GROMACS .gro file of C-alpha atoms in nm:
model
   73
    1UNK     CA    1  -1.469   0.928  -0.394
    2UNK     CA    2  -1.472   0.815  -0.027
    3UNK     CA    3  -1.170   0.562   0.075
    4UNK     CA    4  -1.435   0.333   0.151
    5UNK     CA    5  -1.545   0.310  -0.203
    6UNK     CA    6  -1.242   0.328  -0.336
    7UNK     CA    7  -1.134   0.020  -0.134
    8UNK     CA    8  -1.430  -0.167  -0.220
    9UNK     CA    9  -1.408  -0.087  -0.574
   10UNK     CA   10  -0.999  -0.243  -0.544
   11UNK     CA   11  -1.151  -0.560  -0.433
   12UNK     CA   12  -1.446  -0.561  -0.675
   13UNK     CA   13  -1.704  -0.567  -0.494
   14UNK     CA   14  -2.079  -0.447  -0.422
   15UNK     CA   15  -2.178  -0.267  -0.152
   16UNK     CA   16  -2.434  -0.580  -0.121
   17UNK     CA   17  -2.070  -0.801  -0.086
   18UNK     CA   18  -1.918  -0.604   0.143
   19UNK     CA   19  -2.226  -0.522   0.417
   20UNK     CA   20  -2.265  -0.918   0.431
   21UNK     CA   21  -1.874  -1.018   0.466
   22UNK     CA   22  -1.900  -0.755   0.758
   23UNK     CA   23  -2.253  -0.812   0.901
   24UNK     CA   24  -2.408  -0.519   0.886
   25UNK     CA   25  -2.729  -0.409   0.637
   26UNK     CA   26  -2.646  -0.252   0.325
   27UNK     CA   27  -2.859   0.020   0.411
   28UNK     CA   28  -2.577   0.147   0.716
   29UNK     CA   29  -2.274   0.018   0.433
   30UNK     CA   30  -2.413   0.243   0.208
   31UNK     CA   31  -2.447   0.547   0.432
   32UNK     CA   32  -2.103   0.543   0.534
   33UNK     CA   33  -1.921   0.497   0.234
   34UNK     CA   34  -2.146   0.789   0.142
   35UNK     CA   35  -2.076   0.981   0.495
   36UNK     CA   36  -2.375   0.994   0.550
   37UNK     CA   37  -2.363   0.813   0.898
   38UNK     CA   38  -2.071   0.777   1.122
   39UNK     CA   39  -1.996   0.412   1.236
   40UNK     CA   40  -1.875   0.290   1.589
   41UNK     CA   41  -1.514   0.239   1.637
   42UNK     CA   42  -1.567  -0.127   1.681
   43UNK     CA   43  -1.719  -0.136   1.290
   44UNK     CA   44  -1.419   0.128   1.188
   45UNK     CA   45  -1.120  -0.107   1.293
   46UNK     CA   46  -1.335  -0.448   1.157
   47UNK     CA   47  -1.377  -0.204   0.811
   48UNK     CA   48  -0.994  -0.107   0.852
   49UNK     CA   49  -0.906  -0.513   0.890
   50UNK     CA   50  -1.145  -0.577   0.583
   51UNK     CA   51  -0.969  -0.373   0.346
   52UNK     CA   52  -0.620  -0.425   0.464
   53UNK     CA   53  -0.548  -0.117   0.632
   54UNK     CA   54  -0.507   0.144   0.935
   55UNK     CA   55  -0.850   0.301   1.077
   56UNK     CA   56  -0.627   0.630   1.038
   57UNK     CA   57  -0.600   0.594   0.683
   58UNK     CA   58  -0.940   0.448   0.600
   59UNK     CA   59  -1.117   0.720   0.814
   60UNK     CA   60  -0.881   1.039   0.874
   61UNK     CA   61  -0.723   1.018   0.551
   62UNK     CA   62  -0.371   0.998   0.779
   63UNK     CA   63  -0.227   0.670   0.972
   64UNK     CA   64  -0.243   0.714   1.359
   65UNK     CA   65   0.031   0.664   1.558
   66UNK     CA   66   0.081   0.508   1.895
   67UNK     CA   67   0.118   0.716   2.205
   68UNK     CA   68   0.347   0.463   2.306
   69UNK     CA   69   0.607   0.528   2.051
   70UNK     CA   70   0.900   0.624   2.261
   71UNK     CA   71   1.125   0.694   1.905
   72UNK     CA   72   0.908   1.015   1.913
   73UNK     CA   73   0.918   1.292   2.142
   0.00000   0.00000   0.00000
């Protein structure tokens, strides 16, 4: 199952539910959840704010860390 199924399914809701709450068609919902088509990384981070978490997690399958992070070297 794809994690963006499997969030959608945690919140109960359609594919039909979630396209609209993020305002795209169902048709381009549906192909990504079934990675079928990639989405921009403007839609990945509003996806990754939809269903409460990282793009990294949602997308990679592993959070992303920031560059920035001086704690890591």
């Amino acid at each position: 199952m794809s994690k963006l199924k499997h969030y959608r399914k945690q919140l109960n809701q359609t594919q039909q539910e979630v396209a609209n709450n993020l305002g795209i068609s169902i048709s381009t919902y549906a192909q990504a959840e079934q990675g079928r088509k990639g989405v921009s990384d403007k839609m990945k981070i509003q996806m990754a704010k939809y269903f409460n978490t990282t793009v990294g997690i949602l997308f990679f399958g592993d959070p992303i860390t920031n560059s920035n992070d001086k704690t890591k070297n």
